[in-house]
Amino acid sequence: MPLEAKIGPSILNADLCQLEVESQKLISNGADYLHLDVMDGHFVPNLTFGHPVVKCLRNKIKDVFFETHMMVSNPNQWIEPMADAGVDQYTFHYEALNEKESIPDVCRKIRENGMKVGIGLKPKTPVNVIEEFIPLVDLVLIMTVEPGFGGQAFMEGMMQKVKWLRDNYPELNIEVDGGVGPKTISSCAEAGANWIVSGTGIIQAPNQKQVIRELKTAVESSFKKLYR
Ligand code: DX5
Ligand code: ZN
């Protein structure tokens, strides 16, 4: 199946007390999926929300793909609760596991619970460490900021990792997250990313629909060059 361009707004910097309204607005403006940033105050120096909030949101929004970006130290612990909350894809961090846990076990458990598997890399982690795990995952997330906060500056240097993945794995879903918006999308698209997370770039835009369309068009036109 050819790769698809997908735009997943991060609701981290939206008005979280109106999560449903903000999410519905993003969906009606063309979001392909929702990127839900879960933080535990330990793996990253910030706290957001967990499975109870995701479950409430799922009760209101039935048919949109939910990805939870698990910025937590013990990703194993939340697999079942997130599956129960109606999450479609569980994206955890390579760096989050302790010595006793194995990545294949986490991937297997996520799948056994009916979710797709994403694995994320922080900026300082080299990309080749995940090579052996690529057959086990549906998506690799290349962080383009240090995880923890929205609204940070995009790290252009991360595009080398995206490009390396795209060159070696033409059919892999590659997601970028952090500082991505109209000004930085061309770098991401040219390097080969096809799942695009954008927080403040979309949330603060006066015309969300236009920004989402712009991001998607950039990725689709790069595909034409990559796969011509
Ligand atoms: C950062 C989060 C991102 C963030 C993106 O730790 O994982 O998803 O909210 O927000 P922007 O696009 O504003 O950097
Ligand atoms: Zn994220």
Coordinates of N, CA and C and ligand atoms in Angstrom, one line a residue:
M1 N 0.8 -1.2 0.0 CA 0.0 0.0 0.0 C 0.9 1.2 0.0
P2 N 0.6 2.2 -0.8 CA 1.4 3.4 -0.8 C 1.3 4.2 0.5
L3 N 2.3 4.9 0.8 CA 2.3 5.7 2.0 C 1.3 6.8 2.0
E4 N 0.7 7.0 3.1 CA -0.3 8.1 3.1 C 0.2 9.3 3.9
A5 N -0.1 10.5 3.5 CA 0.2 11.7 4.3 C -0.9 11.8 5.4
K6 N -0.5 12.0 6.6 CA -1.5 12.1 7.7 C -1.1 13.3 8.6
I7 N -2.1 14.1 8.9 CA -1.8 15.2 9.8 C -2.5 15.0 11.1
G8 N -1.7 15.0 12.2 CA -2.3 14.7 13.5 C -2.0 15.9 14.4
P9 N -3.0 16.8 14.6 CA -2.8 17.9 15.6 C -2.5 17.4 17.0
S10 N -1.6 18.0 17.7 CA -1.4 17.8 19.1 C -2.2 18.8 19.9
I11 N -3.1 18.3 20.8 CA -4.0 19.2 21.5 C -3.3 19.8 22.8
L12 N -2.0 19.5 22.9 CA -1.4 19.9 24.2 C -1.5 21.4 24.5
N13 N -1.4 22.2 23.5 CA -1.5 23.7 23.7 C -2.9 24.2 23.4
A14 N -3.9 23.3 23.2 CA -5.3 23.8 23.1 C -5.9 24.1 24.4
D15 N -7.1 24.6 24.4 CA -7.8 24.9 25.7 C -8.3 23.5 26.2
L16 N -7.5 23.0 27.1 CA -7.7 21.6 27.6 C -9.0 21.4 28.4
C17 N -9.6 22.5 28.9 CA -10.9 22.4 29.6 C -12.0 22.2 28.6
Q18 N -11.7 22.4 27.3 CA -12.7 22.2 26.3 C -12.2 21.2 25.3
L19 N -11.6 20.1 25.8 CA -10.9 19.2 25.0 C -11.8 18.6 23.8
E20 N -13.1 18.3 24.2 CA -13.9 17.8 23.1 C -14.2 18.8 22.0
V21 N -14.5 20.0 22.4 CA -14.8 21.1 21.4 C -13.6 21.3 20.5
E22 N -12.4 21.4 21.2 CA -11.2 21.7 20.5 C -10.9 20.5 19.5
S23 N -11.1 19.3 20.0 CA -10.9 18.2 19.1 C -11.8 18.1 17.9
Q24 N -13.1 18.3 18.2 CA -14.1 18.3 17.1 C -13.7 19.4 16.0
K25 N -13.3 20.5 16.5 CA -12.9 21.6 15.6 C -11.8 21.1 14.7
L26 N -10.8 20.5 15.3 CA -9.6 20.0 14.5 C -10.1 19.0 13.5
I27 N -11.0 18.1 13.9 CA -11.4 17.1 13.0 C -12.2 17.7 11.8
S28 N -13.1 18.6 12.2 CA -13.9 19.2 11.1 C -13.0 20.0 10.2
N29 N -11.8 20.4 10.7 CA -10.9 21.2 9.8 C -9.9 20.3 9.1
G30 N -10.1 19.0 9.1 CA -9.3 18.1 8.3 C -8.3 17.3 9.0
A31 N -8.2 17.2 10.3 CA -7.2 16.4 11.0 C -7.5 14.9 10.6
D32 N -6.4 14.2 10.4 CA -6.5 12.7 10.0 C -6.5 11.9 11.3
Y33 N -5.9 12.4 12.3 CA -5.9 11.7 13.6 C -5.6 12.7 14.7
L34 N -5.8 12.3 16.0 CA -5.5 13.1 17.1 C -4.2 12.6 17.8
H35 N -3.3 13.4 18.1 CA -2.0 13.1 18.7 C -2.2 13.5 20.2
L36 N -2.3 12.6 21.1 CA -2.6 12.9 22.5 C -1.3 12.7 23.3
D37 N -0.8 13.8 23.9 CA 0.5 13.8 24.6 C 0.3 13.5 26.0
V38 N 0.7 12.3 26.4 CA 0.6 11.8 27.8 C 2.0 12.0 28.5
M39 N 2.0 12.7 29.6 CA 3.3 13.0 30.3 C 3.1 12.7 31.7
D40 N 4.2 12.1 32.3 CA 4.1 11.6 33.7 C 4.9 12.4 34.7
G41 N 5.6 13.5 34.3 CA 6.3 14.3 35.2 C 7.6 13.6 35.6
H42 N 8.0 12.5 35.0 CA 9.2 11.7 35.4 C 10.0 11.5 34.1
F43 N 9.4 10.9 33.1 CA 10.2 10.8 31.8 C 10.4 12.1 31.2
V44 N 9.5 13.0 31.4 CA 9.6 14.4 30.9 C 9.2 15.4 32.1
P45 N 9.7 16.6 32.1 CA 9.4 17.5 33.2 C 8.1 18.2 33.1
N46 N 7.0 17.5 32.8 CA 5.7 18.1 32.7 C 4.7 17.0 32.9
L47 N 3.5 17.5 33.2 CA 2.3 16.6 33.4 C 1.2 17.0 32.5
T48 N 0.5 16.0 32.0 CA -0.7 16.3 31.2 C -1.9 15.5 31.7
F49 N -2.2 14.5 31.0 CA -3.4 13.7 31.3 C -3.1 12.2 31.1
G50 N -4.0 11.4 31.6 CA -3.8 10.0 31.4 C -5.1 9.3 30.8
H51 N -5.2 8.0 31.0 CA -6.2 7.2 30.3 C -7.6 7.6 30.7
P52 N -7.9 8.1 32.0 CA -9.3 8.5 32.2 C -9.8 9.6 31.3
V53 N -8.9 10.6 31.1 CA -9.3 11.7 30.2 C -9.4 11.2 28.7
V54 N -8.5 10.3 28.3 CA -8.6 9.8 27.0 C -9.9 9.0 26.8
K55 N -10.3 8.3 27.8 CA -11.5 7.5 27.7 C -12.7 8.4 27.6
C56 N -12.8 9.5 28.4 CA -13.9 10.4 28.3 C -14.0 11.0 26.9
L57 N -12.8 11.4 26.3 CA -12.8 12.0 25.0 C -13.3 10.9 24.0
R58 N -12.9 9.7 24.1 CA -13.3 8.6 23.2 C -14.8 8.4 23.3
N59 N -15.4 8.6 24.5 CA -16.8 8.5 24.6 C -17.6 9.5 23.8
K60 N -16.9 10.7 23.6 CA -17.5 11.8 22.8 C -17.2 11.7 21.3
I61 N -16.0 11.2 21.0 CA -15.5 11.2 19.6 C -15.2 9.7 19.3
K62 N -16.2 9.2 18.4 CA -16.1 7.7 18.2 C -15.2 7.3 17.1
D63 N -15.1 8.0 16.1 CA -14.5 7.4 14.9 C -13.3 8.1 14.3
V64 N -12.5 8.6 15.2 CA -11.2 9.2 14.8 C -10.1 8.5 15.4
F65 N -9.0 8.3 14.6 CA -7.8 7.6 15.1 C -7.2 8.3 16.2
F66 N -7.0 7.7 17.3 CA -6.3 8.3 18.5 C -4.9 7.7 18.6
E67 N -3.9 8.5 18.6 CA -2.6 8.1 18.9 C -2.2 8.7 20.3
T68 N -1.8 7.8 21.2 CA -1.2 8.4 22.5 C 0.3 8.4 22.4
H69 N 0.9 9.6 22.6 CA 2.3 9.7 22.6 C 2.7 9.6 24.1
M70 N 3.2 8.4 24.4 CA 3.4 8.1 25.8 C 4.8 8.6 26.3
M71 N 4.9 9.8 26.9 CA 6.1 10.3 27.4 C 6.1 10.0 28.9
V72 N 6.3 8.7 29.1 CA 6.2 8.1 30.5 C 7.3 7.1 30.7
S73 N 7.7 7.0 32.0 CA 8.8 6.1 32.3 C 8.5 4.6 32.3
N74 N 7.3 4.3 32.5 CA 6.9 2.9 32.5 C 5.8 2.6 31.5
P75 N 6.2 2.5 30.2 CA 5.1 2.4 29.2 C 4.3 1.1 29.3
N76 N 4.9 0.1 29.9 CA 4.2 -1.2 30.0 C 2.9 -1.0 30.9
Q77 N 3.0 -0.1 31.8 CA 2.0 0.0 32.9 C 0.6 0.5 32.3
W78 N 0.7 1.2 31.2 CA -0.5 1.9 30.7 C -1.1 1.3 29.4
I79 N -0.5 0.2 29.0 CA -1.0 -0.4 27.7 C -2.5 -0.9 27.8
E80 N -2.8 -1.6 28.9 CA -4.2 -2.1 29.0 C -5.1 -1.0 29.3
P81 N -4.8 -0.1 30.2 CA -5.8 1.0 30.4 C -6.0 1.9 29.1
M82 N -4.9 2.1 28.3 CA -5.1 2.9 27.1 C -5.9 2.1 26.1
A83 N -5.7 0.8 26.0 CA -6.5 0.0 25.1 C -8.0 0.1 25.5
D84 N -8.2 0.0 26.8 CA -9.6 0.1 27.3 C -10.2 1.4 27.1
A85 N -9.4 2.4 27.0 CA -9.9 3.8 26.7 C -10.2 4.0 25.3
G86 N -9.8 3.1 24.4 CA -10.2 3.2 23.0 C -9.1 3.8 22.1
V87 N -7.8 3.7 22.6 CA -6.7 4.2 21.8 C -6.4 3.3 20.6
D88 N -6.0 3.9 19.5 CA -5.7 3.1 18.3 C -4.2 2.8 18.1
Q89 N -3.4 3.7 18.6 CA -2.0 3.5 18.4 C -1.3 4.0 19.7
Y90 N -0.4 3.1 20.2 CA 0.3 3.4 21.4 C 1.8 3.7 21.1
T91 N 2.2 4.9 21.1 CA 3.6 5.3 20.7 C 4.4 5.5 22.0
F92 N 5.3 4.6 22.3 CA 6.2 4.8 23.5 C 7.6 5.1 23.1
H93 N 8.4 5.5 24.1 CA 9.7 5.9 23.8 C 10.7 4.8 24.1
Y94 N 11.6 4.7 23.1 CA 12.8 3.8 23.2 C 13.5 4.0 24.5
E95 N 13.7 5.2 24.9 CA 14.5 5.5 26.1 C 13.8 5.2 27.4
A96 N 12.5 4.9 27.4 CA 11.7 4.8 28.6 C 11.8 3.5 29.3
L97 N 12.4 2.5 28.7 CA 12.3 1.2 29.3 C 13.5 1.0 30.3
N98 N 13.3 0.2 31.4 CA 14.4 -0.1 32.3 C 15.0 -1.4 31.8
E99 N 16.2 -1.7 32.4 CA 16.9 -2.9 31.9 C 16.1 -4.2 31.9
K100 N 15.1 -4.3 32.7 CA 14.4 -5.5 32.8 C 13.3 -5.7 31.7
E101 N 13.0 -4.6 31.1 CA 11.9 -4.6 30.1 C 12.6 -4.7 28.7
S102 N 11.9 -5.5 27.8 CA 12.4 -5.5 26.5 C 11.4 -4.9 25.5
I103 N 12.0 -4.3 24.5 CA 11.2 -3.6 23.5 C 10.2 -4.7 22.8
P104 N 10.8 -5.8 22.3 CA 9.8 -6.8 21.7 C 8.6 -7.2 22.6
D105 N 8.9 -7.3 24.0 CA 7.8 -7.6 24.9 C 6.7 -6.5 24.9
V106 N 7.2 -5.2 24.9 CA 6.3 -4.1 25.0 C 5.5 -4.1 23.7
C107 N 6.2 -4.3 22.5 CA 5.5 -4.2 21.2 C 4.4 -5.3 21.2
R108 N 4.8 -6.5 21.7 CA 3.8 -7.7 21.6 C 2.6 -7.4 22.5
K109 N 2.9 -6.8 23.7 CA 1.7 -6.5 24.6 C 0.8 -5.5 24.0
I110 N 1.4 -4.5 23.3 CA 0.5 -3.4 22.7 C -0.4 -4.1 21.6
R111 N 0.3 -4.9 20.8 CA -0.5 -5.6 19.7 C -1.6 -6.6 20.3
E112 N -1.2 -7.3 21.4 CA -2.2 -8.2 22.0 C -3.4 -7.4 22.5
N113 N -3.2 -6.2 22.8 CA -4.3 -5.3 23.3 C -5.0 -4.6 22.1
G114 N -4.7 -5.0 20.9 CA -5.4 -4.5 19.8 C -5.0 -3.1 19.3
M115 N -3.8 -2.6 19.7 CA -3.4 -1.3 19.2 C -2.2 -1.4 18.3
K116 N -2.1 -0.4 17.4 CA -0.9 -0.3 16.6 C 0.3 0.2 17.5
V117 N 1.5 -0.1 17.0 CA 2.7 0.2 17.8 C 3.5 1.3 17.2
G118 N 3.8 2.3 18.0 CA 4.7 3.4 17.5 C 5.9 3.4 18.5
I119 N 7.1 3.7 18.0 CA 8.2 3.8 18.9 C 8.9 5.2 18.6
G120 N 9.2 5.9 19.7 CA 9.7 7.3 19.5 C 11.1 7.4 20.0
L121 N 11.8 8.3 19.3 CA 13.2 8.6 19.7 C 13.4 10.0 20.1
K122 N 14.0 10.3 21.2 CA 14.4 11.6 21.6 C 15.5 12.2 20.7
P123 N 15.7 13.5 20.7 CA 16.7 14.1 19.8 C 18.1 13.5 20.0
K124 N 18.5 13.2 21.2 CA 19.9 12.7 21.4 C 20.1 11.3 21.1
T125 N 19.1 10.5 20.8 CA 19.2 9.1 20.5 C 19.4 8.9 19.1
P126 N 20.5 8.1 18.7 CA 20.8 7.9 17.3 C 19.7 6.9 16.7
V127 N 19.5 7.1 15.4 CA 18.4 6.4 14.8 C 18.7 4.9 14.6
N128 N 19.9 4.5 14.5 CA 20.2 3.1 14.2 C 19.9 2.2 15.3
V129 N 19.7 2.7 16.6 CA 19.4 1.8 17.7 C 18.1 1.1 17.5
I130 N 17.2 1.6 16.7 CA 15.9 0.9 16.6 C 15.8 0.0 15.4
E131 N 16.9 -0.1 14.6 CA 16.9 -0.8 13.4 C 16.3 -2.3 13.6
E132 N 16.8 -2.9 14.6 CA 16.3 -4.3 14.8 C 14.9 -4.4 15.2
F133 N 14.3 -3.3 15.7 CA 12.9 -3.3 16.1 C 11.9 -2.9 15.0
I134 N 12.4 -2.4 13.9 CA 11.5 -1.8 12.9 C 10.5 -2.9 12.4
P135 N 10.9 -4.1 12.3 CA 9.8 -5.1 11.8 C 8.7 -5.3 12.8
L136 N 8.9 -4.8 14.1 CA 7.9 -5.0 15.1 C 6.9 -3.8 15.3
V137 N 7.2 -2.7 14.6 CA 6.4 -1.5 14.8 C 5.7 -1.1 13.5
D138 N 4.7 -0.2 13.8 CA 3.9 0.3 12.6 C 4.5 1.7 12.3
L139 N 5.2 2.3 13.2 CA 5.6 3.7 13.0 C 6.8 4.0 13.9
V140 N 7.7 4.9 13.3 CA 8.8 5.4 14.1 C 8.6 6.9 14.2
L141 N 8.6 7.4 15.4 CA 8.5 8.8 15.7 C 9.8 9.5 16.0
I142 N 10.2 10.4 15.1 CA 11.4 11.2 15.3 C 11.1 12.5 16.0
M143 N 11.5 12.6 17.3 CA 11.2 13.9 18.0 C 12.1 15.0 17.4
T144 N 11.4 16.1 17.1 CA 12.1 17.3 16.5 C 12.2 18.4 17.6
V145 N 11.9 18.1 18.8 CA 12.2 18.9 20.0 C 12.5 17.9 21.2
E146 N 13.0 18.4 22.3 CA 13.1 17.6 23.5 C 11.7 17.5 24.0
P147 N 11.2 16.2 24.2 CA 9.8 16.1 24.6 C 9.5 16.8 25.9
G148 N 8.3 17.3 26.1 CA 7.9 17.9 27.4 C 7.0 19.1 27.2
F149 N 7.2 19.9 26.2 CA 6.4 21.1 26.0 C 6.1 21.4 24.6
G150 N 5.0 22.0 24.3 CA 4.7 22.5 23.0 C 5.4 23.8 22.8
G151 N 5.4 24.3 21.5 CA 5.8 25.6 21.2 C 7.3 25.8 21.2
Q152 N 8.1 24.7 21.1 CA 9.6 24.8 21.1 C 10.1 24.9 19.6
A153 N 11.3 25.3 19.5 CA 11.9 25.5 18.1 C 12.2 24.1 17.5
F154 N 11.9 24.0 16.2 CA 12.1 22.8 15.4 C 13.7 22.5 15.3
M155 N 14.1 21.3 15.5 CA 15.5 20.9 15.3 C 15.7 20.3 14.0
E156 N 16.2 21.2 13.1 CA 16.5 20.8 11.7 C 17.4 19.6 11.6
G157 N 18.4 19.5 12.5 CA 19.3 18.4 12.5 C 18.7 17.0 12.5
M158 N 17.5 16.9 13.0 CA 16.8 15.6 13.1 C 16.4 15.0 11.8
M159 N 16.4 15.9 10.7 CA 16.0 15.5 9.4 C 16.9 14.4 8.8
Q160 N 18.2 14.4 9.3 CA 19.1 13.3 8.9 C 18.6 12.0 9.3
K161 N 18.0 11.9 10.5 CA 17.4 10.6 10.9 C 16.2 10.2 10.1
V162 N 15.4 11.2 9.8 CA 14.2 10.9 9.0 C 14.6 10.4 7.6
K163 N 15.6 11.1 7.0 CA 16.1 10.8 5.7 C 16.7 9.3 5.7
W164 N 17.5 9.0 6.7 CA 18.1 7.7 6.8 C 17.0 6.6 6.9
L165 N 16.0 6.9 7.7 CA 14.9 5.9 7.7 C 14.2 5.8 6.4
R166 N 13.9 6.9 5.8 CA 13.1 6.9 4.5 C 13.9 6.1 3.4
D167 N 15.2 6.4 3.4 CA 16.1 5.8 2.4 C 16.1 4.3 2.6
N168 N 16.2 3.9 3.9 CA 16.3 2.4 4.1 C 15.0 1.7 4.3
Y169 N 13.9 2.4 4.6 CA 12.6 1.8 4.8 C 11.5 2.6 4.0
P170 N 11.5 2.4 2.7 CA 10.6 3.2 1.9 C 9.1 3.1 2.3
E171 N 8.7 2.0 3.0 CA 7.3 1.8 3.3 C 7.0 2.1 4.8
L172 N 7.9 2.6 5.5 CA 7.7 2.8 7.0 C 7.0 4.1 7.2
N173 N 6.0 4.1 8.1 CA 5.4 5.3 8.5 C 6.4 6.1 9.5
I174 N 6.7 7.3 9.1 CA 7.7 8.1 9.9 C 7.0 9.3 10.3
E175 N 7.0 9.5 11.6 CA 6.2 10.7 12.2 C 7.3 11.7 12.8
V176 N 7.0 12.9 12.6 CA 7.8 14.0 13.2 C 6.9 14.8 14.2
D177 N 7.5 15.3 15.3 CA 6.7 15.9 16.3 C 7.6 16.9 17.0
G178 N 7.2 18.2 17.0 CA 7.8 19.2 17.7 C 8.3 20.4 16.8
G179 N 7.6 21.5 17.0 CA 8.0 22.7 16.2 C 7.7 22.6 14.7
V180 N 6.7 21.7 14.4 CA 6.4 21.5 13.0 C 5.2 22.4 12.6
G181 N 5.3 23.1 11.5 CA 4.2 24.0 11.1 C 4.5 24.5 9.7
P182 N 3.8 25.4 9.2 CA 4.0 25.9 7.8 C 5.5 26.2 7.5
K183 N 6.2 26.8 8.5 CA 7.6 27.2 8.1 C 8.6 26.0 8.1
T184 N 8.2 24.9 8.7 CA 9.2 23.8 8.8 C 8.7 22.5 8.1
I185 N 7.5 22.6 7.5 CA 7.0 21.4 6.9 C 7.8 20.9 5.7
S186 N 8.4 21.9 5.0 CA 9.1 21.4 3.7 C 10.3 20.6 4.1
S187 N 11.0 20.9 5.2 CA 12.2 20.1 5.6 C 11.7 18.7 5.9
C188 N 10.6 18.6 6.6 CA 10.1 17.3 7.1 C 9.6 16.5 5.9
A189 N 8.9 17.1 5.0 CA 8.3 16.4 3.8 C 9.5 16.0 2.9
E190 N 10.5 16.8 2.7 CA 11.6 16.4 1.8 C 12.4 15.3 2.4
A191 N 12.5 15.3 3.7 CA 13.3 14.2 4.3 C 12.5 12.9 4.2
G192 N 11.2 12.9 4.1 CA 10.4 11.7 3.9 C 9.4 11.4 5.0
A193 N 9.2 12.3 5.9 CA 8.1 12.1 7.0 C 6.8 12.1 6.3
N194 N 5.9 11.2 6.9 CA 4.5 11.2 6.3 C 3.4 11.3 7.4
W195 N 3.8 11.1 8.6 CA 2.8 11.4 9.7 C 3.3 12.7 10.4
I196 N 2.5 13.7 10.3 CA 2.9 15.1 10.8 C 2.2 15.5 12.0
V197 N 2.9 15.7 13.1 CA 2.2 16.2 14.3 C 2.5 17.7 14.3
S198 N 1.5 18.5 14.6 CA 1.7 19.9 14.8 C 0.8 20.4 15.9
G199 N 1.4 21.1 16.8 CA 0.6 21.6 18.0 C 0.3 23.1 17.8
T200 N 1.2 23.9 18.3 CA 0.9 25.4 18.2 C 0.7 25.8 16.7
G201 N 1.5 25.2 15.8 CA 1.4 25.6 14.4 C -0.1 25.5 13.9
I202 N -0.9 24.6 14.4 CA -2.3 24.5 14.0 C -3.2 25.2 15.0
I203 N -3.0 24.9 16.3 CA -3.9 25.4 17.3 C -4.0 26.9 17.2
Q204 N -2.8 27.6 17.1 CA -2.8 29.1 17.1 C -3.1 29.7 15.8
A205 N -3.3 28.9 14.7 CA -3.5 29.5 13.4 C -4.9 30.1 13.3
P206 N -5.0 31.3 12.7 CA -6.4 31.8 12.6 C -7.3 31.0 11.7
N207 N -6.6 30.2 10.7 CA -7.4 29.4 9.9 C -6.8 28.0 9.9
Q208 N -7.4 27.1 10.8 CA -6.8 25.8 11.0 C -6.9 25.0 9.7
K209 N -8.0 25.1 9.1 CA -8.3 24.3 7.9 C -7.2 24.5 6.8
Q210 N -6.9 25.8 6.7 CA -5.9 26.1 5.7 C -4.5 25.6 6.0
V211 N -4.1 25.7 7.3 CA -2.8 25.1 7.7 C -2.8 23.6 7.6
I212 N -3.8 22.9 8.0 CA -3.8 21.5 7.9 C -3.7 21.1 6.4
R213 N -4.4 21.8 5.5 CA -4.3 21.5 4.1 C -2.9 21.8 3.6
E214 N -2.3 22.9 4.0 CA -1.0 23.2 3.6 C 0.0 22.2 4.0
L215 N -0.1 21.7 5.2 CA 0.9 20.6 5.7 C 0.7 19.4 4.9
K216 N -0.5 19.0 4.6 CA -0.8 17.8 3.9 C -0.3 17.9 2.4
T217 N -0.6 19.0 1.8 CA -0.1 19.2 0.4 C 1.4 19.1 0.3
A218 N 2.1 19.7 1.3 CA 3.6 19.6 1.3 C 4.1 18.2 1.3
V219 N 3.4 17.4 2.1 CA 3.9 16.0 2.2 C 3.5 15.2 0.9
E220 N 2.3 15.5 0.4 CA 1.9 14.8 -0.8 C 2.8 15.1 -2.0
S221 N 3.2 16.4 -2.1 CA 4.0 16.8 -3.2 C 5.4 16.2 -3.1
S222 N 5.9 16.1 -1.9 CA 7.2 15.4 -1.8 C 7.2 13.9 -2.1
F223 N 6.0 13.3 -1.8 CA 5.9 11.9 -2.2 C 6.1 11.7 -3.7
K224 N 5.5 12.7 -4.4 CA 5.6 12.6 -5.9 C 7.1 12.6 -6.3
K225 N 7.9 13.4 -5.6 CA 9.3 13.4 -6.0 C 10.0 12.1 -5.5
L226 N 9.7 11.7 -4.3 CA 10.4 10.6 -3.7 C 10.1 9.3 -4.5
Y227 N 8.8 9.2 -5.0 CA 8.4 7.9 -5.6 C 8.2 8.0 -7.1
R228 N 8.8 9.0 -7.7 CA 8.5 9.1 -9.1 C 9.3 8.1 -9.9
Ligands
DX5_1 C1 6.2 17.7 22.9 C2 5.0 17.0 22.4 C3 4.5 17.5 21.1 C4 4.1 19.0 21.1 C5 4.0 19.5 19.8 O1 6.7 17.1 24.0 O2 5.3 15.6 22.2 O3 3.4 16.7 20.6 O4 2.9 19.2 21.8 O5 3.7 20.9 19.9 P1 4.4 21.9 18.9 O6 4.0 21.6 17.5 O7 3.9 23.2 19.4 O8 5.9 21.8 19.1
ZN2 ZN 3.8 14.5 21.0

